[in-house]
Structures are given as structure tokens and as C-alpha cells.
GROMACS .gro file of C-alpha atoms in nm:
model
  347
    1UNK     CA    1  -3.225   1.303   3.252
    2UNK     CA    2  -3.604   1.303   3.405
    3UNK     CA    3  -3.890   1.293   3.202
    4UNK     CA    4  -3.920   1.682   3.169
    5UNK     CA    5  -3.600   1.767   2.995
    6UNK     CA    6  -3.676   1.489   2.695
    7UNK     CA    7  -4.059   1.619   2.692
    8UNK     CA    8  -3.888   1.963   2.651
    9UNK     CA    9  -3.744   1.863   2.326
   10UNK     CA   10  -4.018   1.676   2.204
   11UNK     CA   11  -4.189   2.051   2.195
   12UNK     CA   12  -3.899   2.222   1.987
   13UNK     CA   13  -3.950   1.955   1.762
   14UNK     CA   14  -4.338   2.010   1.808
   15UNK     CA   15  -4.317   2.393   1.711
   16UNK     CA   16  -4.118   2.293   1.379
   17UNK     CA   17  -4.500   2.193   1.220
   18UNK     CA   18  -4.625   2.556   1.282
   19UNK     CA   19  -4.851   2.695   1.030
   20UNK     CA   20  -4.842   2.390   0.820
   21UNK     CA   21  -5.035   2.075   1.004
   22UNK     CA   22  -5.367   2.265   1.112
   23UNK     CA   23  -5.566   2.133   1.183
   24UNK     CA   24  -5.377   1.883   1.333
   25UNK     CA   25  -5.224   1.952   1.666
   26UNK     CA   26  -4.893   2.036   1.653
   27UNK     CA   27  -4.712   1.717   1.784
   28UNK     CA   28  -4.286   1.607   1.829
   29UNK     CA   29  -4.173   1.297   1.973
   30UNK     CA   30  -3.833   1.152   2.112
   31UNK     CA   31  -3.728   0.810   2.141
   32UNK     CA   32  -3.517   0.746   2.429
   33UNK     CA   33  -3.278   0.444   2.515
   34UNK     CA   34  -3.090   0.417   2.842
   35UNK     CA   35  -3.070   0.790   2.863
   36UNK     CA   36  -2.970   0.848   2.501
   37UNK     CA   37  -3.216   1.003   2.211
   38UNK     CA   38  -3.196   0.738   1.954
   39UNK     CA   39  -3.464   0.859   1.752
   40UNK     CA   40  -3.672   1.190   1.758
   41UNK     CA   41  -3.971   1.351   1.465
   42UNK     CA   42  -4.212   1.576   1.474
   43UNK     CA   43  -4.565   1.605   1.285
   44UNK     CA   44  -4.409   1.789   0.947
   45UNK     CA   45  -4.744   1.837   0.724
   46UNK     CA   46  -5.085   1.751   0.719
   47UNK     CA   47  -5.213   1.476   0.549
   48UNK     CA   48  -4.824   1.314   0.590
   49UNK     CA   49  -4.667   1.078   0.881
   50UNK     CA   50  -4.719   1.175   1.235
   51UNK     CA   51  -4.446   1.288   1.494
   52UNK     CA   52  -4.433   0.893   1.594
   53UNK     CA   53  -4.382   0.734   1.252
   54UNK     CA   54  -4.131   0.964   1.184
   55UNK     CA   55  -3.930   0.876   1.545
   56UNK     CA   56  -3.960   0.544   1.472
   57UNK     CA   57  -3.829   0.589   1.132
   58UNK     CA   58  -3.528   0.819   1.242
   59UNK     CA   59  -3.427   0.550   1.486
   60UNK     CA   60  -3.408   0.280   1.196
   61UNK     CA   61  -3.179   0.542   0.947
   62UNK     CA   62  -2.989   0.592   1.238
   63UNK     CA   63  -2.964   0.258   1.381
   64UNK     CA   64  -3.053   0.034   1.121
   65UNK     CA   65  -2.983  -0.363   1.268
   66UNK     CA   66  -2.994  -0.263   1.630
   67UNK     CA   67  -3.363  -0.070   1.564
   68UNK     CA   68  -3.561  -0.333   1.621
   69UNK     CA   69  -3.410  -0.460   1.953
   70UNK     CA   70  -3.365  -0.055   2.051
   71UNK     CA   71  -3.703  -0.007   2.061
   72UNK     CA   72  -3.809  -0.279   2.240
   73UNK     CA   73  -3.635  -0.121   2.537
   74UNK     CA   74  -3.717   0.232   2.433
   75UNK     CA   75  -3.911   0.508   2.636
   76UNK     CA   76  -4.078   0.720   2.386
   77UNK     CA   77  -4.182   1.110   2.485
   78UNK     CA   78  -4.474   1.231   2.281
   79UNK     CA   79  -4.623   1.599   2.324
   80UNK     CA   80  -4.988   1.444   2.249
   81UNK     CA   81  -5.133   1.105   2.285
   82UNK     CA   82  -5.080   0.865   2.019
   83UNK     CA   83  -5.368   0.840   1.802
   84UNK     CA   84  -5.619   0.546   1.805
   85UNK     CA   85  -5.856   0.585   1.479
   86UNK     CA   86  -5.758   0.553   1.153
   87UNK     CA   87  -5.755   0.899   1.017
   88UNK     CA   88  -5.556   1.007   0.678
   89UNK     CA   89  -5.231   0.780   0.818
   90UNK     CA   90  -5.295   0.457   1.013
   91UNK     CA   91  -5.301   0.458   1.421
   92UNK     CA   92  -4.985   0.627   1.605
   93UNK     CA   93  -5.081   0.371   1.906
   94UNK     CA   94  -5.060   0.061   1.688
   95UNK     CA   95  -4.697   0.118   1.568
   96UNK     CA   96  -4.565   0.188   1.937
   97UNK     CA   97  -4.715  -0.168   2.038
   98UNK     CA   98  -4.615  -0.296   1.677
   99UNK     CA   99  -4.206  -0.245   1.790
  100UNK     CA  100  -4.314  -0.321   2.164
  101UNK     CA  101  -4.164  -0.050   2.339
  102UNK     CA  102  -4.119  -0.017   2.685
  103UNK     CA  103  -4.288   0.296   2.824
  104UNK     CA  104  -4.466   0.584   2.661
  105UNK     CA  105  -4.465   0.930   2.810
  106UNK     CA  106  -4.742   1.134   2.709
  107UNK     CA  107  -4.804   1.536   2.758
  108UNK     CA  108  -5.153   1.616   2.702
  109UNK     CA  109  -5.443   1.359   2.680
  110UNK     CA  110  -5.554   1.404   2.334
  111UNK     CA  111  -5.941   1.558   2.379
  112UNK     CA  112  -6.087   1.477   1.984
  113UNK     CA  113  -6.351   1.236   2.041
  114UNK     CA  114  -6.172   0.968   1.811
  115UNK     CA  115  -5.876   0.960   2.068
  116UNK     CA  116  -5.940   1.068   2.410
  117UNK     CA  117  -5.814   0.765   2.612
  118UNK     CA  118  -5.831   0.615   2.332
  119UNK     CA  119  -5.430   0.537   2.238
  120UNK     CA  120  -5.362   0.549   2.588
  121UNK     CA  121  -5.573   0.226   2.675
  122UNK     CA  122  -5.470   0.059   2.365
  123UNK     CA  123  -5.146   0.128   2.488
  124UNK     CA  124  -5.179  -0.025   2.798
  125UNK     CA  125  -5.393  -0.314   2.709
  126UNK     CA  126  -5.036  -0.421   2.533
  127UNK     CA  127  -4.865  -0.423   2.865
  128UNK     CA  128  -4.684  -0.028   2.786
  129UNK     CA  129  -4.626   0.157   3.097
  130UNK     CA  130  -4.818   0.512   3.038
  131UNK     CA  131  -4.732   0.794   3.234
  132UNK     CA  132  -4.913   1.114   3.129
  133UNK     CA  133  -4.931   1.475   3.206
  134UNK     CA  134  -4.550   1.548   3.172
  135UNK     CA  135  -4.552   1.942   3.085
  136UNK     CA  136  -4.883   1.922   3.089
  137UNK     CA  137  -4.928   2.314   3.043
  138UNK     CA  138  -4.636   2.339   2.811
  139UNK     CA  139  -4.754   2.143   2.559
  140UNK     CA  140  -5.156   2.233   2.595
  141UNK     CA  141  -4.999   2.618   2.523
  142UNK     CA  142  -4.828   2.526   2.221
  143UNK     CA  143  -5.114   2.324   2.093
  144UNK     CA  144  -5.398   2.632   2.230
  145UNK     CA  145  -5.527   2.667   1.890
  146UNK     CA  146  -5.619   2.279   1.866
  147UNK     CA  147  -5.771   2.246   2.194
  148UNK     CA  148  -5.946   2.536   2.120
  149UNK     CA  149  -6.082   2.478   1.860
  150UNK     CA  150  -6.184   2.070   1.918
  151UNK     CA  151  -6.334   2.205   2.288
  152UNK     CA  152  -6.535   2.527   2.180
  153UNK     CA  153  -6.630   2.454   1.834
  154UNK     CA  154  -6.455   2.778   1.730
  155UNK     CA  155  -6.115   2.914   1.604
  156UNK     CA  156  -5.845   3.050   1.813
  157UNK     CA  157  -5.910   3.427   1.793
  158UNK     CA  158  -5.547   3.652   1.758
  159UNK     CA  159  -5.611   4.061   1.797
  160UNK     CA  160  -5.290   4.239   1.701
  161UNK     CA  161  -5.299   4.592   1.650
  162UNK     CA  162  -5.027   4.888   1.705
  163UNK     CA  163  -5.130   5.195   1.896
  164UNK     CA  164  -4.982   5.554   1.952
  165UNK     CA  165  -4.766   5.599   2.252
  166UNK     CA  166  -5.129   5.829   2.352
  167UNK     CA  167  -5.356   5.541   2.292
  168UNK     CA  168  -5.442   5.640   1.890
  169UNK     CA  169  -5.518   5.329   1.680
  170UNK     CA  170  -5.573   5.485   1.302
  171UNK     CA  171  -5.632   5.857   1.123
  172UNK     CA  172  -5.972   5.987   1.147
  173UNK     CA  173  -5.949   6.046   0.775
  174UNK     CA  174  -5.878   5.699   0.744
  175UNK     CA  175  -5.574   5.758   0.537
  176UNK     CA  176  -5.296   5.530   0.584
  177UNK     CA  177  -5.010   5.626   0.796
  178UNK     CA  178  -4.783   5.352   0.979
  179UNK     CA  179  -4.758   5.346   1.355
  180UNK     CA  180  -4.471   5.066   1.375
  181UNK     CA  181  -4.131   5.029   1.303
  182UNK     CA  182  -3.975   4.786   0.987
  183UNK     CA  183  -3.875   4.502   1.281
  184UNK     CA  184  -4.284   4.491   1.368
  185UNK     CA  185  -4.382   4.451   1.029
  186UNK     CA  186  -4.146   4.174   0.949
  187UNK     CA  187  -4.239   4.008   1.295
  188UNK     CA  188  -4.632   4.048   1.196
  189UNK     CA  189  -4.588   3.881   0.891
  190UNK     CA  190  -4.419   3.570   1.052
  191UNK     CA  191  -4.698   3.598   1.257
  192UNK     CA  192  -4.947   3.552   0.934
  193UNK     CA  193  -4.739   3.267   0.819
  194UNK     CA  194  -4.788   3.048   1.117
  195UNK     CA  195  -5.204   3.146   1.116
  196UNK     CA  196  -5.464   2.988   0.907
  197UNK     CA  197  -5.672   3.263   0.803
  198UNK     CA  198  -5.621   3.667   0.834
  199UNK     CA  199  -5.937   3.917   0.931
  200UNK     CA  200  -5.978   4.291   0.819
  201UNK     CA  201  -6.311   4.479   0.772
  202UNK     CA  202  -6.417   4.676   0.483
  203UNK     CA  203  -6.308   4.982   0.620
  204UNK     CA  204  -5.922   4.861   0.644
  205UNK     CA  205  -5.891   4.729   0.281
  206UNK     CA  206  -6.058   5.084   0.133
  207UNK     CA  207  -5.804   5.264   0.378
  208UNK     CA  208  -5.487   5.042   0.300
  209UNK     CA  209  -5.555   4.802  -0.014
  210UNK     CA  210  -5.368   4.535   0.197
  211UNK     CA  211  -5.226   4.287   0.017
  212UNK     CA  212  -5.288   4.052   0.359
  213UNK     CA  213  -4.963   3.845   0.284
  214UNK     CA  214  -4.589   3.700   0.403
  215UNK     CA  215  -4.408   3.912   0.171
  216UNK     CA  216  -4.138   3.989   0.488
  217UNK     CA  217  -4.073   3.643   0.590
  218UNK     CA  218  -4.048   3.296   0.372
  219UNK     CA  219  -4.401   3.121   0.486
  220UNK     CA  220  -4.695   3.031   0.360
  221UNK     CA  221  -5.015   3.309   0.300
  222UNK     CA  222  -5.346   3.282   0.533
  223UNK     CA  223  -5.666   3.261   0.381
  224UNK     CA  224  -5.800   3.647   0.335
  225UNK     CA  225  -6.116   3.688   0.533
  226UNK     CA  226  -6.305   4.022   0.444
  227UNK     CA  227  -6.597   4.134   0.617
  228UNK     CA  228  -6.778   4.364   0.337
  229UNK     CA  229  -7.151   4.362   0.394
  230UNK     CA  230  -7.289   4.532   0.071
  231UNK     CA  231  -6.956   4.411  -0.148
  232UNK     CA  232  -6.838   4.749  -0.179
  233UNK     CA  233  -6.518   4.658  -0.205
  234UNK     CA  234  -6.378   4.732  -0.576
  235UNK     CA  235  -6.260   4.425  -0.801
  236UNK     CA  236  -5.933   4.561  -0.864
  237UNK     CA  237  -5.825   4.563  -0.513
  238UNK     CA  238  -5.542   4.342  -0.356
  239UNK     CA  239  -5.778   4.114  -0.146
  240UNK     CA  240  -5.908   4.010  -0.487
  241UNK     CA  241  -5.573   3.894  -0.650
  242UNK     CA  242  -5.480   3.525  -0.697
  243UNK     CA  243  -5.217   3.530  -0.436
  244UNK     CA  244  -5.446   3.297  -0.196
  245UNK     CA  245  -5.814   3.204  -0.090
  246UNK     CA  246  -6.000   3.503   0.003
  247UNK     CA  247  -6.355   3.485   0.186
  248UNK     CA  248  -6.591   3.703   0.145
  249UNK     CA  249  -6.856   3.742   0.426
  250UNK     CA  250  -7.157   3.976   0.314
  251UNK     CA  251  -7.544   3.983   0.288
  252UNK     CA  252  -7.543   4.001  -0.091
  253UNK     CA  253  -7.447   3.620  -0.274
  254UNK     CA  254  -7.281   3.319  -0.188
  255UNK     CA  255  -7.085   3.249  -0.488
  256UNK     CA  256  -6.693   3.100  -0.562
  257UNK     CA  257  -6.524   3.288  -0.874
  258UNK     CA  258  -6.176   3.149  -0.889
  259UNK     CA  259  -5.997   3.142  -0.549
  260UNK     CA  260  -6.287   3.429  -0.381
  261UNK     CA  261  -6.507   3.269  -0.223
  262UNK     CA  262  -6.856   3.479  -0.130
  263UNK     CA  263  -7.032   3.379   0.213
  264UNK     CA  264  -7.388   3.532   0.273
  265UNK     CA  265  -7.482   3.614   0.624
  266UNK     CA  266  -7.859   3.725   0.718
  267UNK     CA  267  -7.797   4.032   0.944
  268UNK     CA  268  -7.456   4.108   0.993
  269UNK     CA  269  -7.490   4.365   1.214
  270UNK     CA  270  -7.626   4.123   1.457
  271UNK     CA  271  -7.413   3.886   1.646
  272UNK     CA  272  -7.187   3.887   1.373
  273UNK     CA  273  -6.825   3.775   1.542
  274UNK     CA  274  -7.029   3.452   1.669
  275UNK     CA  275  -7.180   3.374   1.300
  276UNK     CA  276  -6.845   3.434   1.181
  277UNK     CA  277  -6.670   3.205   1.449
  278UNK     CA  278  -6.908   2.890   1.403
  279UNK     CA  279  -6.858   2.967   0.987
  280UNK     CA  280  -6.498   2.937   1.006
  281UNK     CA  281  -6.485   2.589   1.190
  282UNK     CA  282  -6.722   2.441   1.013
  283UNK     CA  283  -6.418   2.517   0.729
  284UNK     CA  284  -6.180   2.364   0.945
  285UNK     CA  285  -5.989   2.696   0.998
  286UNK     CA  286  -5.873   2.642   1.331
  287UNK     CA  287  -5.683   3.011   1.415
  288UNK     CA  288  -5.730   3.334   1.283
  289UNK     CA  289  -5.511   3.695   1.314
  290UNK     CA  290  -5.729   3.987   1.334
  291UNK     CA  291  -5.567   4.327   1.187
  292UNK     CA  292  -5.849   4.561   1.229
  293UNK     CA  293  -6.027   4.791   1.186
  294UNK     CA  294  -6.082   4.918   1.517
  295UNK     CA  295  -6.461   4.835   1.498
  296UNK     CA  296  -6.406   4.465   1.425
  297UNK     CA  297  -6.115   4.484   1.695
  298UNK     CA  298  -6.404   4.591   1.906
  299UNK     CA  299  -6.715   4.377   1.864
  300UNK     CA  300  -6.468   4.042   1.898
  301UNK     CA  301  -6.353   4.215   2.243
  302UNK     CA  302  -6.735   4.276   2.377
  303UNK     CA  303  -6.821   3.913   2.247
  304UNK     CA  304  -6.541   3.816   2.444
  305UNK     CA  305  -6.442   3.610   2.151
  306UNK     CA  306  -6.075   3.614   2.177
  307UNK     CA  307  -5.767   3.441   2.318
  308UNK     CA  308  -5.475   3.595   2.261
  309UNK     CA  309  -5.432   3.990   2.168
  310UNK     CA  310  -5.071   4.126   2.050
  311UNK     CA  311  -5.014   4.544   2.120
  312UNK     CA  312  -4.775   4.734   1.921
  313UNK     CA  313  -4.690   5.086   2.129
  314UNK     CA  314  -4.516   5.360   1.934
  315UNK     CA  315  -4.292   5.616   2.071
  316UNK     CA  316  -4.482   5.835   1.782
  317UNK     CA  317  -4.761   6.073   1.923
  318UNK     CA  318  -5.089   6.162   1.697
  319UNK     CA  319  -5.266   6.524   1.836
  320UNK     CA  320  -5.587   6.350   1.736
  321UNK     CA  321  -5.738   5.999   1.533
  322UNK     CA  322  -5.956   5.652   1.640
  323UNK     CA  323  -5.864   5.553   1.986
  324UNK     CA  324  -5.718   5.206   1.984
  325UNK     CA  325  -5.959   4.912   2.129
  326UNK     CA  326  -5.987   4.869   2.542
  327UNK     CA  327  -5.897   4.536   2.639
  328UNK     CA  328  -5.848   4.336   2.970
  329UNK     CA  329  -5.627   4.056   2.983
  330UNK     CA  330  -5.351   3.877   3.166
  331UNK     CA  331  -5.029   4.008   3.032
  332UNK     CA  332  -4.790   3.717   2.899
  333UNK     CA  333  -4.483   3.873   2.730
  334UNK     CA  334  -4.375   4.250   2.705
  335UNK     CA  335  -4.071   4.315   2.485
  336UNK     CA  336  -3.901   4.543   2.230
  337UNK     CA  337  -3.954   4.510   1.898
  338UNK     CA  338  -3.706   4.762   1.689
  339UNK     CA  339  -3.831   5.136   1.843
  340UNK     CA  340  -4.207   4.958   1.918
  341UNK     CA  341  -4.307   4.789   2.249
  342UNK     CA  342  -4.517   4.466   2.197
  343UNK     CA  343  -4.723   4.359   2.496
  344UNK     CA  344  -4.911   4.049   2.464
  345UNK     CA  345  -5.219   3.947   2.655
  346UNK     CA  346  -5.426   3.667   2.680
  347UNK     CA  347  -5.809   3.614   2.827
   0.00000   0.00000   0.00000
């Protein structure tokens, strides 16, 4: 098999860490002797053993006496370079030469400052071949909200909205009616599971009381972020319940009761998606979903600050309401979802 195919699997085993290594890159590796996969792990939690240390250690359960002189012959396939620095778990570089393997295959150069070239010159220093930039798109898409945010100092940016079939985005009454089907909802909330943080404006939670969670799916809860300039949001509302970490941004306090946390911007109404952005990674969120309202939608489209935007279309038609948000973009994936089409774009 070339390098490609075992690379391939090294990024199903990759995906496996979603929504629950950020901000850590999402990272698998394989372990390959003479053509067979004799070891493979993938980066499972954050704070815990990287994709490397847990090949190694699936190769030793698997192959116990034989491991050590396995390895030394080995080829192993990693989506991102090994590491180089001693973070929370000792360098990923340091056990590959520890077990002298033969050859490392690497996908993406790793670009945080404590790597970058990093683990692949200690790596080579030992006398490892290196060949890099197998998949090299592959594995930069599935780990776009990491290079994101280590190379623009921001989050990765998700609109998703759901639109009439005659472009209308919410009731002018701002009542709350659904637009999309059961299968959309349940799909959305996998969605929020596999995100770090979840935006709405002031306007949405008044119209909806969102409760802003994974109910539909099994997955963890993003952090609430509520934009509510004057905190006119009442206490009794879902945003404020103790179901996860809510963040308030407003011009009134900053404050922490319980798990709400209060964030005080000085005039909101200016720049406000780029304050916002440079807020959230200096808390290490490192991806965000943004469900509206329209004007939020909006001012993160003219700031051109975002990456990836997910359409709902309903066959439903509305004689009147809030047109849904204009947006430009290269068009990835269009599918069905239930009744609903789902077009995603990206900048």
C-alpha cells in the first residue's frame, strides 16, 4: 500500500478526537510493518496521551515480545508532526527515536511556534527518514480550526442558519416558528457537540429561550456565548441554567456568578465581531457555531470573519419575515437532510 492509503486511516482515527482535544489539533497515527498496521491511536482527550503514545502502546498490547524489535523496523504515519516541547505529556518526537523506528511519515508540518520543524529535525538528527506533506490538504482540512486559530490569532468562525425556500430567515414578530425538519435539528446538534463554544444575540434568546445544548445527540455542550449589551436578558432564562459555561458579553460588569461568566466590552456597537474574536482566543476557544440572529449572522459576514457557513433551505414558503443573511462563498457540500437542503460554503 503507498503512503496515502495508511495516511488515510491515520485521519479516521484523527476525526475520533472531535469536540474533545481542542485545543489540540486533532491528530491519529498508524504504525506500519512490512505492509501490515501493527499498531494505530489517535489523540483521545486533552490533557491525556497523544495519537503517538497511544500507537506505540497498541503495538505492545498487541504484540507484546516482538514490540520492541517491530518498531525498530516500523514506518509510522502521523496526521501532524510529532511534537518537540514538553507540553502537558512529554515530547511525541522523543518516543519515536526512543523505539528507533525506521521512517516517519508526516501530513502537515505542525505551525505552533513550540513545534514547527521542530520534531521533524529532532527526528532526523536521530538518523529517521522524514517524508512530509502526505495528504497534505486532507489533514490541514480536518485540523482547519487549529491552524486557524494558531495562524490568525482567532477562532474558527461556523454560520449555520436555515432559510425559507423564498430566502426568509425568521418572523418579523420575532415569534418562534421552525423552518427545518427533525433530521436538521438532530444533525445541528451533533454539530454543537463537536464545537467549543455556541453564539446567539440577545434578540434570539428573547425570541426562542434556547436552551443552546446536545439534547438530540450523546456529546458534550459548547460554552453559551450571549451577546446582550445592556443585560436585558431575564435571570430565569435557559442561557442562565447550570447546564454549561455561559459568557456573557455586554457593556454593563465583568463579573463570574457560578458557571455565567460576564465580559464588559467598551462600545459594542463598534467593531464588535473583531473584539469578540480576539476575546475568545485569548480563552483558548478555538471554534465557534453561530445560530443567529440574522444581525449577528450579518456583521460576522461584512467583517469577513468567517470560515465555514452551513444553509438549511426549506421547501416551506413565508408571504413575508427577516430575509436570511447574503453570503459569498465557495460551495463545498450540497445534500439532503430529511425534507431540508443543506448547502455548505466556505470563504
Amino acid at each position: 500500500m503507498g503512503h496515502e492509503f495508511y495516511m488515510q486511516r491515520c485521519l479516521e482515527l484523527a476525526v475520533k478526537g472531535s469536540g474533545n482535544v481542542s485545543p489540540n489539533p486533532m491528530v491519529g497515527c498508524v504504525i506500519v510493518h512490512e505492509g501490515a498496521i501493527i499498531g494505530e491511536g489517535y489523540h483521545q482527550k486533552i490533557g491525556e496521551a497523544h495519537a503517538e503514545v497511544n500507537a506505540v502502546k497498541d503495538v505492545f498490547e498487541k504484540h507484546a515480545d516482538n514490540a520492541v524489535e517491530l518498531l525498530k523496523n516500523a514506518t509510522a504515519y502521523v496526521t501532524l508532526e510529532p511534537c518537540a516541547h514538553f507540553g502537558k505529556t512529554p515530547p511525541c518526537a522523543d518516543l519515536l527515536i526512543k523505539h528507533q523506528v525506521k521512517k516517519v511519515v508526516i501530513g502537515n508540518a505542525d505551525p505552533f511556534e513550540s513545534v514547527n520543524g521542530k520534531g521533524i529535525e529532532k527526528l532526523k538528527n536521530a538518523g529517521i527518514e522524514v517524508i512530509s506533506g502526505v495528504l497534505d490538504e486532507e489533514c490541514r482540512f480536518v485540523n482547519r480550526r487549529f491552524f486557524t486559530r494558531i495562524k490568525e490569532h482567532r477562532p474558527y468562525f461556523i454560520l449555520k442558519w436555515a432559510q425559507t425556500t423564498n430566502g426568509f430567515f425568521a418572523p418579523t414578530d420575532q415569534s418562534q416558528q421552525w423552518i427545518s425538519g427533525a433530521e436538521a435539528k438532530v444533525l445541528t446538534h451533533q454539530w454543537r457537540s463537536e464545537e467549543d463554544a455556541i453564539l446567539v444575540g440577545k434578540n434570539t434568546v428573547l425570541a426562542d429561550n434556547p436552551q443552546l445544548n446536545t439534547r438530540e445527540v450523546v456529546g458534550k455542550n459548547p460554552i453559551r456565548l450571549v451577546i446582550d449589551k445592556n443585560l436585558d436578558i431575564p435571570s430565569n432564562f435557559h442561557v442562565f441554567n447550570d447546564a454549561t459555561k455561559t459568557i456573557i458579553f455586554n457593556e454593563v460588569k465583568t463579573d463570574v456568578v457560578n458557571n455565567i461568566h460576564y465580559v464588559q466590552m467598551e462600545d459594542m456597537h463598534f467593531y464588535l465581531p473583531q473584539k469578540i474574536a480576539y476575546q475568545l482566543y485569548l480563552m483558548d476557544i478555538q471554534s465557534v457555531i453561530i445560530e443567529g440572529g440574522a444581525n449577528i449572522l450579518g456583521q460576522f459576514i461584512a467583517a469577513n470573519l468567517w470560515d465555514e457557513a452551513r444553509i438549511f433551505t426549506s421547501k416551506t414558503e413565508w408571504e413575508s419575515g427577516i430575509m436570511a443573511p447574503k453570503i459569498d462563498g465557495k460551495i463545498l457540500e450540497e445534500i439532503f437532510v430529511g425534507n431540508d437542503s443543506l448547502q455548505v460554503l466556505i470563504r
